Amino acid sequence: MPIRFRVMAAANQPDTRAELAELLKRRNELAESLANLERQIYAFEGSYLEDTLAYGNVIRGWDGYQSHSSRQSNSKSDRKRKKFSDSERLFSRSSVTSHAVRT
């Protein structure tokens, strides 16, 4: 009986290796897809934070909303304020695999 078991185990080994190779391939595809999504989130988040700094956003609040409509948005001071810190990237920093967290 033990000989038979060894033969069966040897017969199943190639299937196990093929399954492992397929699983590793799938894992790499998922990791690449996740990285692409995180890059997109990072870019969209940056655009959102830049576009909404003058009048407010989810992170900073809407304190400047009323005063924004009464002043010209092309002023030099507004262009200088178009900066935000990486600590404001709430969505990018919420993923432990994001490059925003690792930097």
PDB file of C-alpha atoms in Angstrom:
ATOM      1  CA  MET A   1       0.000   0.000   0.000  1.00  0.00           C
ATOM      2  CA  PRO A   2       2.722   2.607   0.722  1.00  0.00           C
ATOM      3  CA  ILE A   3       4.125   2.234  -2.793  1.00  0.00           C
ATOM      4  CA  ARG A   4       0.772   3.043  -4.287  1.00  0.00           C
ATOM      5  CA  PHE A   5       0.503   6.182  -2.150  1.00  0.00           C
ATOM      6  CA  ARG A   6       3.891   7.398  -3.344  1.00  0.00           C
ATOM      7  CA  VAL A   7       2.878   6.889  -6.955  1.00  0.00           C
ATOM      8  CA  MET A   8      -0.316   8.866  -6.429  1.00  0.00           C
ATOM      9  CA  ALA A   9       1.591  11.664  -4.697  1.00  0.00           C
ATOM     10  CA  ALA A  10       4.065  11.792  -7.576  1.00  0.00           C
ATOM     11  CA  ALA A  11       1.217  11.922 -10.068  1.00  0.00           C
ATOM     12  CA  ASN A  12      -0.398  14.847  -8.234  1.00  0.00           C
ATOM     13  CA  GLN A  13       2.809  16.835  -7.908  1.00  0.00           C
ATOM     14  CA  PRO A  14       2.806  18.354 -11.434  1.00  0.00           C
ATOM     15  CA  ASP A  15      -0.789  19.511 -10.921  1.00  0.00           C
ATOM     16  CA  THR A  16       0.212  21.162  -7.656  1.00  0.00           C
ATOM     17  CA  ARG A  17       3.125  22.935  -9.311  1.00  0.00           C
ATOM     18  CA  ALA A  18       0.949  24.091 -12.185  1.00  0.00           C
ATOM     19  CA  GLU A  19      -1.657  25.323  -9.730  1.00  0.00           C
ATOM     20  CA  LEU A  20       1.013  27.177  -7.750  1.00  0.00           C
ATOM     21  CA  ALA A  21       2.362  28.769 -10.937  1.00  0.00           C
ATOM     22  CA  GLU A  22      -1.148  29.847 -11.903  1.00  0.00           C
ATOM     23  CA  LEU A  23      -1.802  31.280  -8.446  1.00  0.00           C
ATOM     24  CA  LEU A  24       1.478  33.215  -8.492  1.00  0.00           C
ATOM     25  CA  LYS A  25       0.656  34.571 -11.939  1.00  0.00           C
ATOM     26  CA  ARG A  26      -2.795  35.662 -10.716  1.00  0.00           C
ATOM     27  CA  ARG A  27      -1.263  37.260  -7.601  1.00  0.00           C
ATOM     28  CA  ASN A  28       1.142  39.281  -9.758  1.00  0.00           C
ATOM     29  CA  GLU A  29      -1.726  40.411 -12.018  1.00  0.00           C
ATOM     30  CA  LEU A  30      -3.744  41.519  -8.985  1.00  0.00           C
ATOM     31  CA  ALA A  31      -0.758  43.355  -7.485  1.00  0.00           C
ATOM     32  CA  GLU A  32      -0.227  45.194 -10.782  1.00  0.00           C
ATOM     33  CA  SER A  33      -3.917  46.065 -11.000  1.00  0.00           C
ATOM     34  CA  LEU A  34      -3.882  47.351  -7.417  1.00  0.00           C
ATOM     35  CA  ALA A  35      -0.804  49.475  -8.101  1.00  0.00           C
ATOM     36  CA  ASN A  36      -2.491  51.002 -11.171  1.00  0.00           C
ATOM     37  CA  LEU A  37      -5.629  51.818  -9.187  1.00  0.00           C
ATOM     38  CA  GLU A  38      -3.568  53.401  -6.425  1.00  0.00           C
ATOM     39  CA  ARG A  39      -1.726  55.565  -8.962  1.00  0.00           C
ATOM     40  CA  GLN A  40      -5.054  56.704 -10.400  1.00  0.00           C
ATOM     41  CA  ILE A  41      -6.422  57.505  -6.940  1.00  0.00           C
ATOM     42  CA  TYR A  42      -3.258  59.451  -6.133  1.00  0.00           C
ATOM     43  CA  ALA A  43      -3.547  61.489  -9.343  1.00  0.00           C
ATOM     44  CA  PHE A  44      -7.283  62.173  -8.980  1.00  0.00           C
ATOM     45  CA  GLU A  45      -6.838  63.091  -5.350  1.00  0.00           C
ATOM     46  CA  GLY A  46      -4.064  65.536  -6.220  1.00  0.00           C
ATOM     47  CA  SER A  47      -6.256  67.163  -8.872  1.00  0.00           C
ATOM     48  CA  TYR A  48      -9.146  67.408  -6.430  1.00  0.00           C
ATOM     49  CA  LEU A  49      -7.018  68.942  -3.694  1.00  0.00           C
ATOM     50  CA  GLU A  50      -5.484  71.493  -6.090  1.00  0.00           C
ATOM     51  CA  ASP A  51      -8.796  72.433  -7.690  1.00  0.00           C
ATOM     52  CA  THR A  52     -10.645  72.914  -4.404  1.00  0.00           C
ATOM     53  CA  LEU A  53      -8.051  74.672  -2.250  1.00  0.00           C
ATOM     54  CA  ALA A  54      -9.460  78.117  -2.992  1.00  0.00           C
ATOM     55  CA  TYR A  55     -12.988  77.448  -1.744  1.00  0.00           C
ATOM     56  CA  GLY A  56     -12.750  74.314   0.375  1.00  0.00           C
ATOM     57  CA  ASN A  57     -12.797  70.560   0.212  1.00  0.00           C
ATOM     58  CA  VAL A  58     -13.517  67.451   2.267  1.00  0.00           C
ATOM     59  CA  ILE A  59     -10.143  67.575   4.006  1.00  0.00           C
ATOM     60  CA  ARG A  60      -9.857  71.261   4.917  1.00  0.00           C
ATOM     61  CA  GLY A  61     -13.531  72.146   5.141  1.00  0.00           C
ATOM     62  CA  TRP A  62     -15.460  74.844   3.298  1.00  0.00           C
ATOM     63  CA  ASP A  63     -14.402  77.923   5.259  1.00  0.00           C
ATOM     64  CA  GLY A  64     -13.308  79.763   2.116  1.00  0.00           C
ATOM     65  CA  TYR A  65     -16.452  79.032   0.101  1.00  0.00           C
ATOM     66  CA  GLN A  66     -18.239  82.338   0.711  1.00  0.00           C
ATOM     67  CA  SER A  67     -15.139  84.492   0.471  1.00  0.00           C
ATOM     68  CA  HIS A  68     -14.075  82.779  -2.777  1.00  0.00           C
ATOM     69  CA  SER A  69     -17.046  84.097  -4.740  1.00  0.00           C
ATOM     70  CA  SER A  70     -16.340  87.689  -3.685  1.00  0.00           C
ATOM     71  CA  ARG A  71     -12.688  87.773  -4.781  1.00  0.00           C
ATOM     72  CA  GLN A  72     -10.936  87.104  -8.044  1.00  0.00           C
ATOM     73  CA  SER A  73      -9.537  83.557  -8.233  1.00  0.00           C
ATOM     74  CA  ASN A  74      -6.589  84.450 -10.477  1.00  0.00           C
ATOM     75  CA  SER A  75      -4.840  86.578  -7.896  1.00  0.00           C
ATOM     76  CA  LYS A  76      -1.211  85.939  -7.056  1.00  0.00           C
ATOM     77  CA  SER A  77      -2.028  84.892  -3.485  1.00  0.00           C
ATOM     78  CA  ASP A  78      -4.465  82.234  -4.734  1.00  0.00           C
ATOM     79  CA  ARG A  79      -1.861  80.779  -7.044  1.00  0.00           C
ATOM     80  CA  LYS A  80       0.579  80.555  -4.153  1.00  0.00           C
ATOM     81  CA  ARG A  81      -2.051  78.804  -2.022  1.00  0.00           C
ATOM     82  CA  LYS A  82      -2.428  76.060  -4.624  1.00  0.00           C
ATOM     83  CA  LYS A  83      -0.123  73.896  -2.527  1.00  0.00           C
ATOM     84  CA  PHE A  84      -1.169  71.077  -0.276  1.00  0.00           C
ATOM     85  CA  SER A  85       0.776  68.669   1.867  1.00  0.00           C
ATOM     86  CA  ASP A  86       0.953  64.914   1.445  1.00  0.00           C
ATOM     87  CA  SER A  87      -0.648  64.546   4.858  1.00  0.00           C
ATOM     88  CA  GLU A  88      -3.859  65.819   3.229  1.00  0.00           C
ATOM     89  CA  ARG A  89      -3.950  62.822   0.910  1.00  0.00           C
ATOM     90  CA  LEU A  90      -6.489  60.989   3.034  1.00  0.00           C
ATOM     91  CA  PHE A  91      -7.520  58.474   0.400  1.00  0.00           C
ATOM     92  CA  SER A  92      -4.046  57.632  -0.908  1.00  0.00           C
ATOM     93  CA  ARG A  93      -2.679  57.238   2.597  1.00  0.00           C
ATOM     94  CA  SER A  94      -5.497  54.880   3.613  1.00  0.00           C
ATOM     95  CA  SER A  95      -3.956  51.991   1.656  1.00  0.00           C
ATOM     96  CA  VAL A  96      -0.984  50.248   3.254  1.00  0.00           C
ATOM     97  CA  THR A  97       0.328  49.252  -0.172  1.00  0.00           C
ATOM     98  CA  SER A  98       0.173  52.739  -1.691  1.00  0.00           C
ATOM     99  CA  HIS A  99       3.437  54.448  -2.607  1.00  0.00           C
ATOM    100  CA  ALA A 100       2.089  57.552  -0.814  1.00  0.00           C
ATOM    101  CA  VAL A 101       2.296  55.668   2.488  1.00  0.00           C
ATOM    102  CA  ARG A 102       5.772  54.276   1.844  1.00  0.00           C
ATOM    103  CA  THR A 103       7.285  57.691   1.097  1.00  0.00           C
TER     104      THR A 103
END
